[in-house]
mmCIF file of C-alpha atoms and ligand atoms in Angstrom:
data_model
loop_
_atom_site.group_PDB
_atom_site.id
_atom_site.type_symbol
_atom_site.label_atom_id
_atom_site.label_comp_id
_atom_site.label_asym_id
_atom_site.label_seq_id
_atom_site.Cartn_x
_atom_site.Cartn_y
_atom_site.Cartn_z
ATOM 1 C CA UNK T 1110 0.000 0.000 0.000
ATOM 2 C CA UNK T 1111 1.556 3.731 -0.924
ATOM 3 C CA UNK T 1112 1.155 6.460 0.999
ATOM 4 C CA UNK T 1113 -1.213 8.324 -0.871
ATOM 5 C CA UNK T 1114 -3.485 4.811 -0.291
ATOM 6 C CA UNK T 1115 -3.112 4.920 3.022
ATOM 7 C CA UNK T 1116 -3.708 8.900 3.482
ATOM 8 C CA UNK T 1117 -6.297 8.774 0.647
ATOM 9 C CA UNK T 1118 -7.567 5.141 0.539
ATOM 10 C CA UNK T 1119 -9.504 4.789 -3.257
ATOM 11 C CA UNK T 1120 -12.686 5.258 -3.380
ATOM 12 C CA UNK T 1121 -15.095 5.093 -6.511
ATOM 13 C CA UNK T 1122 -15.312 8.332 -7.900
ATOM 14 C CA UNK T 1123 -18.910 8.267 -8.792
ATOM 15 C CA UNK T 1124 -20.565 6.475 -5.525
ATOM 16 C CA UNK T 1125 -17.665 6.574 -3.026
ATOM 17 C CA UNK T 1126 -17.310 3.187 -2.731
ATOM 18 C CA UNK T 1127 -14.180 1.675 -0.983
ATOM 19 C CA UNK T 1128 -12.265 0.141 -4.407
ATOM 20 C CA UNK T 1129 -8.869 -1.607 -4.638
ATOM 21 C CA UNK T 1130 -7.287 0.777 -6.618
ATOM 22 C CA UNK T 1131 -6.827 4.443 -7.401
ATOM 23 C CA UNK T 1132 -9.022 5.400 -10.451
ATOM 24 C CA UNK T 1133 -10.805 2.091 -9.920
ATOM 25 C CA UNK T 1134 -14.722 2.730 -10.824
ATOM 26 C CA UNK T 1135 -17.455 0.281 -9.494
ATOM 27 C CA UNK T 1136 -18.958 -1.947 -12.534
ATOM 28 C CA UNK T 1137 -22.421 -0.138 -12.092
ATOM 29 C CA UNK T 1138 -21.066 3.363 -11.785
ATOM 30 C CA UNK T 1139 -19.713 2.931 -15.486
ATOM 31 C CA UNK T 1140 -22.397 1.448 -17.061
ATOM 32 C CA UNK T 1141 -24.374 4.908 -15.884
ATOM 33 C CA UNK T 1142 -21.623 7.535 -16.787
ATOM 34 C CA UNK T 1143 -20.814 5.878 -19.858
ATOM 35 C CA UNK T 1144 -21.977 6.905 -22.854
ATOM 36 C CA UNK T 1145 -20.118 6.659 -26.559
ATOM 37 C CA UNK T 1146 -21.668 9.046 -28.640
ATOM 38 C CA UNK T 1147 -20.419 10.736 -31.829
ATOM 39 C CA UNK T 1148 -20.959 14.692 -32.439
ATOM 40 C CA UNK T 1149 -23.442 15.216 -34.780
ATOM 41 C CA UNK T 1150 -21.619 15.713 -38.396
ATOM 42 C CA UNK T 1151 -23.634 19.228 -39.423
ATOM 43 C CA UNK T 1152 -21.457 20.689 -35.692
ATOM 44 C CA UNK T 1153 -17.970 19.776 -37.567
ATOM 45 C CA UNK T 1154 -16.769 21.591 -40.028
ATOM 46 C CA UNK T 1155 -12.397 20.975 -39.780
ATOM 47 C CA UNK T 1156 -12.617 17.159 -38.149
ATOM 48 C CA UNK T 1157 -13.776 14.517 -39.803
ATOM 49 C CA UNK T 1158 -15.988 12.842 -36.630
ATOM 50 C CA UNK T 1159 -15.653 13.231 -33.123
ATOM 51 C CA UNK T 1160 -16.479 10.689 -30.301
ATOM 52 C CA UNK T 1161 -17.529 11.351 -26.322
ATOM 53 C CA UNK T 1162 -17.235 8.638 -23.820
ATOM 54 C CA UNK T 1163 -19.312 9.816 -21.061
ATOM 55 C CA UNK T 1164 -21.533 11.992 -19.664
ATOM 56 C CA UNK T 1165 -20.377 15.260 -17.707
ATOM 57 C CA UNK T 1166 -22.039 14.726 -14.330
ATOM 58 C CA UNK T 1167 -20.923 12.179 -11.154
ATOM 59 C CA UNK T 1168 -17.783 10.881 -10.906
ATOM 60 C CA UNK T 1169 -16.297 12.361 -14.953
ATOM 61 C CA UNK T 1170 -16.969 15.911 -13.385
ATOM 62 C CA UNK T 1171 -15.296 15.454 -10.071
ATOM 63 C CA UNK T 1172 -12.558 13.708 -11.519
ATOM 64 C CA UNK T 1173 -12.436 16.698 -14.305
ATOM 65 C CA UNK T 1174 -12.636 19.482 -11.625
ATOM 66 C CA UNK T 1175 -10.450 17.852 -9.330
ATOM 67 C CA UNK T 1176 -7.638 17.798 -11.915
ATOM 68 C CA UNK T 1177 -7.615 20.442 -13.406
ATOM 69 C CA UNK T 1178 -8.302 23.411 -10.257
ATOM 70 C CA UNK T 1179 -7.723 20.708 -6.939
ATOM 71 C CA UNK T 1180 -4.284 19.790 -8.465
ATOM 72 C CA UNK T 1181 -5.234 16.516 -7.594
ATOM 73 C CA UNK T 1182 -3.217 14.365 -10.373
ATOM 74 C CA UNK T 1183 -3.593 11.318 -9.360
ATOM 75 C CA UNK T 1184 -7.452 11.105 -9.452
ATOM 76 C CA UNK T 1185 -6.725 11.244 -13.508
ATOM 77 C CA UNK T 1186 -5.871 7.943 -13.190
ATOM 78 C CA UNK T 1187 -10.234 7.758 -12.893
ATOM 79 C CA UNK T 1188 -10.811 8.197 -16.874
ATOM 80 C CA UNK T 1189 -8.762 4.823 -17.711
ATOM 81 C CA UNK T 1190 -11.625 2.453 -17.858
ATOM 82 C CA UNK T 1191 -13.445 5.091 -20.302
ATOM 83 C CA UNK T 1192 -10.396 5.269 -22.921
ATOM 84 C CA UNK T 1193 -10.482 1.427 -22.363
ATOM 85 C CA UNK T 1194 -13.950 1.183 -24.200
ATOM 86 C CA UNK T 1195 -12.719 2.879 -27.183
ATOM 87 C CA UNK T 1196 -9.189 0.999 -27.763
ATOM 88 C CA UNK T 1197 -11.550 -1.228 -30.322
ATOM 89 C CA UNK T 1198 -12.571 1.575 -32.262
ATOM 90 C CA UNK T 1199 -9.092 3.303 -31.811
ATOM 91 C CA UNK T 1200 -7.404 -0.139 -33.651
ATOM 92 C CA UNK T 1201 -9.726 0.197 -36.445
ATOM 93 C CA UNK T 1202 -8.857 3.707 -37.154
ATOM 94 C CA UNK T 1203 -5.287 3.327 -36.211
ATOM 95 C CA UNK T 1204 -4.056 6.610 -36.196
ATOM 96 C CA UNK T 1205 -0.854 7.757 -37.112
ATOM 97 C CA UNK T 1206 -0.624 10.572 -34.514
ATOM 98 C CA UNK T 1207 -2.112 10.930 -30.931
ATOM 99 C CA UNK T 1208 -2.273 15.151 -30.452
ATOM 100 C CA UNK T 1209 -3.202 16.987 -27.444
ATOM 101 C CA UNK T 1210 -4.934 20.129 -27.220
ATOM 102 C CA UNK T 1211 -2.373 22.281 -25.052
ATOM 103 C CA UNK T 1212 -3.498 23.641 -22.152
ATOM 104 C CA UNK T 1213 -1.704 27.640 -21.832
ATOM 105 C CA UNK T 1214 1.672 28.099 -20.877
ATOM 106 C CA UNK T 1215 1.043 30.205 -17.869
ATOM 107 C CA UNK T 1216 -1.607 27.432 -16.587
ATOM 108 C CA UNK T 1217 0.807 24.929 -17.608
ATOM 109 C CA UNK T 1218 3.232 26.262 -15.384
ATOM 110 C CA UNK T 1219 0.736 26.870 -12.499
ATOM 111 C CA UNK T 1220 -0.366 23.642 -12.480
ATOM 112 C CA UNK T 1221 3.029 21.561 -13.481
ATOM 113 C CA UNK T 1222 0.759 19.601 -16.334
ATOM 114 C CA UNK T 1223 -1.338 20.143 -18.755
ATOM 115 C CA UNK T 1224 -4.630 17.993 -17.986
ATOM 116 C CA UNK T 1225 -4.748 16.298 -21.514
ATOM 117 C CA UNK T 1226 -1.732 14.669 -20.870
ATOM 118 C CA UNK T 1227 -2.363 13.413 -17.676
ATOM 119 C CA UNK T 1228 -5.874 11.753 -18.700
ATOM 120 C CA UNK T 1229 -4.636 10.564 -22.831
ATOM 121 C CA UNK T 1230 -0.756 10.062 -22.275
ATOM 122 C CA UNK T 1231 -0.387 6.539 -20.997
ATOM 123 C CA UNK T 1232 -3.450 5.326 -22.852
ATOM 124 C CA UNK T 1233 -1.894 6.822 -26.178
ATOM 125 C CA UNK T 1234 1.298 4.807 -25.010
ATOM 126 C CA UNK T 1235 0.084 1.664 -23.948
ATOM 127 C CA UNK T 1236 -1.698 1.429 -27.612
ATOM 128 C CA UNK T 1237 1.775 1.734 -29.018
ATOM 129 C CA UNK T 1238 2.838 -0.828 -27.309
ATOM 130 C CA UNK T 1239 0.396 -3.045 -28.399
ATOM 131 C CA UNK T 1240 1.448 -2.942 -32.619
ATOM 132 C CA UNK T 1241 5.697 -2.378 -30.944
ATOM 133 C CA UNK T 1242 8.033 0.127 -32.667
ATOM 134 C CA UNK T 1243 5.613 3.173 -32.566
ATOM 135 C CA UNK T 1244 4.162 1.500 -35.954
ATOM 136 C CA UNK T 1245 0.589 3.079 -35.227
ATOM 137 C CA UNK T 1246 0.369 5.734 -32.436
ATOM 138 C CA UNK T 1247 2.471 8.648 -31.719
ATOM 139 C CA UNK T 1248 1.702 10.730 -29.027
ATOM 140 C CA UNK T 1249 2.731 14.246 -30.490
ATOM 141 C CA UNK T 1250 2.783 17.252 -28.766
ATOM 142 C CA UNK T 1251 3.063 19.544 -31.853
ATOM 143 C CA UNK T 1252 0.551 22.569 -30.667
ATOM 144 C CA UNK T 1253 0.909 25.169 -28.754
ATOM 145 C CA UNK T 1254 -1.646 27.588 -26.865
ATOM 146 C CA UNK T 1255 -1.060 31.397 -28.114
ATOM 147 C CA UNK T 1256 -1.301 32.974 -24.045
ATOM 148 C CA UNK T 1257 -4.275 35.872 -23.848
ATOM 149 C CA UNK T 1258 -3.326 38.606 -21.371
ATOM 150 C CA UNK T 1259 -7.233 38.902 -21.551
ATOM 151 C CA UNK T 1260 -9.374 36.913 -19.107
ATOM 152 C CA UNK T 1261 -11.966 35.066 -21.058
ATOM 153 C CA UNK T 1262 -14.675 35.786 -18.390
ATOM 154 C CA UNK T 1263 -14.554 39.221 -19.153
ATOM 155 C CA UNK T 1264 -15.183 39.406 -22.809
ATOM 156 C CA UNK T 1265 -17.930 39.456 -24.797
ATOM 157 C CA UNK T 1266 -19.778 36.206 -26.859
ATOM 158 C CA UNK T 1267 -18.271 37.677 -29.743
ATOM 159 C CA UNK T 1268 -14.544 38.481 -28.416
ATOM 160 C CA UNK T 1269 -14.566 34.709 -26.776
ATOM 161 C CA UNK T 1270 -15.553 33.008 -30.259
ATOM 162 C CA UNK T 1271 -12.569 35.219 -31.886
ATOM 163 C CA UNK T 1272 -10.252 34.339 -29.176
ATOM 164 C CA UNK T 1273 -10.863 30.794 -29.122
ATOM 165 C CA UNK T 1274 -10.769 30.801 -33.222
ATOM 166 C CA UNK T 1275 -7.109 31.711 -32.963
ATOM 167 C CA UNK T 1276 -5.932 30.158 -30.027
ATOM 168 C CA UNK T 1277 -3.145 27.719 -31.128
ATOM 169 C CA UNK T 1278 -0.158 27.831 -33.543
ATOM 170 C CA UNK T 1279 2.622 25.085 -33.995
ATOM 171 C CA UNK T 1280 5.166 23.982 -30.803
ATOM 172 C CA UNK T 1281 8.419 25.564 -32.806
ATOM 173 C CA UNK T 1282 10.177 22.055 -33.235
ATOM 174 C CA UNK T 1283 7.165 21.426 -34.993
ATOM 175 C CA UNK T 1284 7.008 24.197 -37.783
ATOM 176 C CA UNK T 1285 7.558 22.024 -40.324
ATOM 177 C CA UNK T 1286 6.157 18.452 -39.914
ATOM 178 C CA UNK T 1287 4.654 17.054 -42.772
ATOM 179 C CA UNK T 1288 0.971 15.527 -42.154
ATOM 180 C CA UNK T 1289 0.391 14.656 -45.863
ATOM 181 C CA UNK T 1290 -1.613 11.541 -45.789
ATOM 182 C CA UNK T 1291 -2.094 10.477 -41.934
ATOM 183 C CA UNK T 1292 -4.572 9.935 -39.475
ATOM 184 C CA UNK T 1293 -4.625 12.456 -36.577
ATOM 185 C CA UNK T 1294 -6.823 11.616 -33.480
ATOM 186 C CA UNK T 1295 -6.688 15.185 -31.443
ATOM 187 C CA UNK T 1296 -8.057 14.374 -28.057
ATOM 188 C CA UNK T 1297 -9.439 16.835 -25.393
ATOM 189 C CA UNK T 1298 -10.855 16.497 -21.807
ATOM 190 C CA UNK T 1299 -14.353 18.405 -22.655
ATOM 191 C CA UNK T 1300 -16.550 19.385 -25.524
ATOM 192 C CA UNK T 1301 -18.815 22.142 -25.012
ATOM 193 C CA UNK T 1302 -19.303 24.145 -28.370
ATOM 194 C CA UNK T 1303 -16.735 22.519 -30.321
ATOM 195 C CA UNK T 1304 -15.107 25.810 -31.179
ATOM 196 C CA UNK T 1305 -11.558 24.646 -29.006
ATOM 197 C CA UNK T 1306 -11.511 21.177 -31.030
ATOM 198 C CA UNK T 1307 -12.147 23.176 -34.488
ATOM 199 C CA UNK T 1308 -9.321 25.531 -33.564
ATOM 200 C CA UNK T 1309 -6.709 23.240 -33.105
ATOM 201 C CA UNK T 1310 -7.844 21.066 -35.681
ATOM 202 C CA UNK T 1311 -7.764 24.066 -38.318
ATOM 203 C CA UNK T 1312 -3.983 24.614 -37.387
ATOM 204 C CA UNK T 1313 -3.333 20.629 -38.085
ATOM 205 C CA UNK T 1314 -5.208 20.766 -41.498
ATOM 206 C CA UNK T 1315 -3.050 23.051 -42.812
ATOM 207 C CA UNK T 1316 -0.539 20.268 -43.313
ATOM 208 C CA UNK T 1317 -2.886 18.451 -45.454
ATOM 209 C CA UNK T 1318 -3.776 15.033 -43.062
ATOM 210 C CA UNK T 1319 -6.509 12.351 -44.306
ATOM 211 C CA UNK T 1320 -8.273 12.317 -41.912
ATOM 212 C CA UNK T 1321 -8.725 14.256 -37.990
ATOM 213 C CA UNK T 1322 -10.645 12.536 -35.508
ATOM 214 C CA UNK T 1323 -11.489 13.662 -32.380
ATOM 215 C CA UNK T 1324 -12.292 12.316 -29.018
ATOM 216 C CA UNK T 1325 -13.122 14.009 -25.677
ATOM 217 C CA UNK T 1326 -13.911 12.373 -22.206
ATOM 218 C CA UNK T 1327 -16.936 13.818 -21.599
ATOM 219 C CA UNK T 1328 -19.699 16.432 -22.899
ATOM 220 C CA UNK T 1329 -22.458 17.531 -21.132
ATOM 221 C CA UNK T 1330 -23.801 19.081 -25.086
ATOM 222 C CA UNK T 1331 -25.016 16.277 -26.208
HETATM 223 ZN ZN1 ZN E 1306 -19.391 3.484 -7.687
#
């Protein structure tokens, strides 16, 4: 037993159920927060499809919240069952890049992580493993979050969208990577409108992919 067991012994994150392990979910808890659903096609307009594994409420938004303002890391550990449901799907697309949707530096560096690479990372990994020699899945940090002096809170509808729309560029030891012809899966935490998705996806289609795919944790928009 660790020490953060013994201080913090694992509970379910959706019932509070004593479990064995950390991030260990009880069987019923979920079958009720899971829910694979794809966004409609008429909301996409840069990705290709896009696929939710849950619903925002329970245990997903505590785990969520906890992570990402409790700087609780190690309750990210919660969202492995969900990304366990889609490795099927994820071996029929087989994409050739697994690409995070950077958080912003300054929260970066607040934090010490960027969420999306606490929940994704090892799943993204453990996939590789699976085909050996990094044949299928590369986890690729390529963009990067242009910082906003501005608080988003305190601008307008209008001023968010714009904001939003431009919100990434390329990681510079990634100016120049050639996407011709591959299969990007761009994974986030949360869809809400879509627009932070499109954004970084309009930045990778430059580059001229296939195909982009996304897939979020959880949405409470659809
Ligand atoms: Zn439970």
């Amino acid at each position: 037993m660790g020490l953060l067991d013994f201080l913090f012994p694992p509970i379910c994150p959706h019932c509070g159920t004593p479990v064995v392990t950390q991030g260990e979910w009880c069987e019923s808890c979920i079958t009720d927060i899971l829910h694979v659903r794809q966004v409609p096609e008429k909301f996409l307009q840069s990705l290709d499809c896009v696929y939710i594994l849950s619903d925002y409420r329970g245990g997903m938004k505590s785990i969520i919240y906890d992570v990402k303002f409790n700087e609780k890391k190690e309750q990210s550990k919660g969202t492995a069952p969900f990304l366990a449901s889609h490795n099927f799907y994820i071996h029929q697309f087989k994409p050739h890049y697994i690409i995070p949707v950077p958080s912003s530096t300054e929260k970066k560096k607040i934090r010490g992580y960027n969420q999306v690479d606490l929940f994704f990372k090892d799943w993204a990994l453990s996939l590789e493993g699976e085909y050996g020699n990094g044949q299928y899945y590369r986890w690729l940090d390529c963009l990067a979050k242009i910082d906003t002096k501005k608080e988003m809170w305190a601008l307008s509808g209008t001023e968010r969208l714009e904001t939003v729309k431009h919100a990434f560029t390329w990681q510079d030891d990634y100016k120049d990577i050639d996407f011709t012809d591959t299969r990007i899966l761009l994974v986030d935490d949360i869809y809400t409108t879509g627009a932070t998705l499109e954004a970084a996806s309009r930045v990778l289609a430059t580059r001229s992919p296939l195909r982009i795919e996304g897939l979020t944790l959880t949405s409470g928009s659809f």
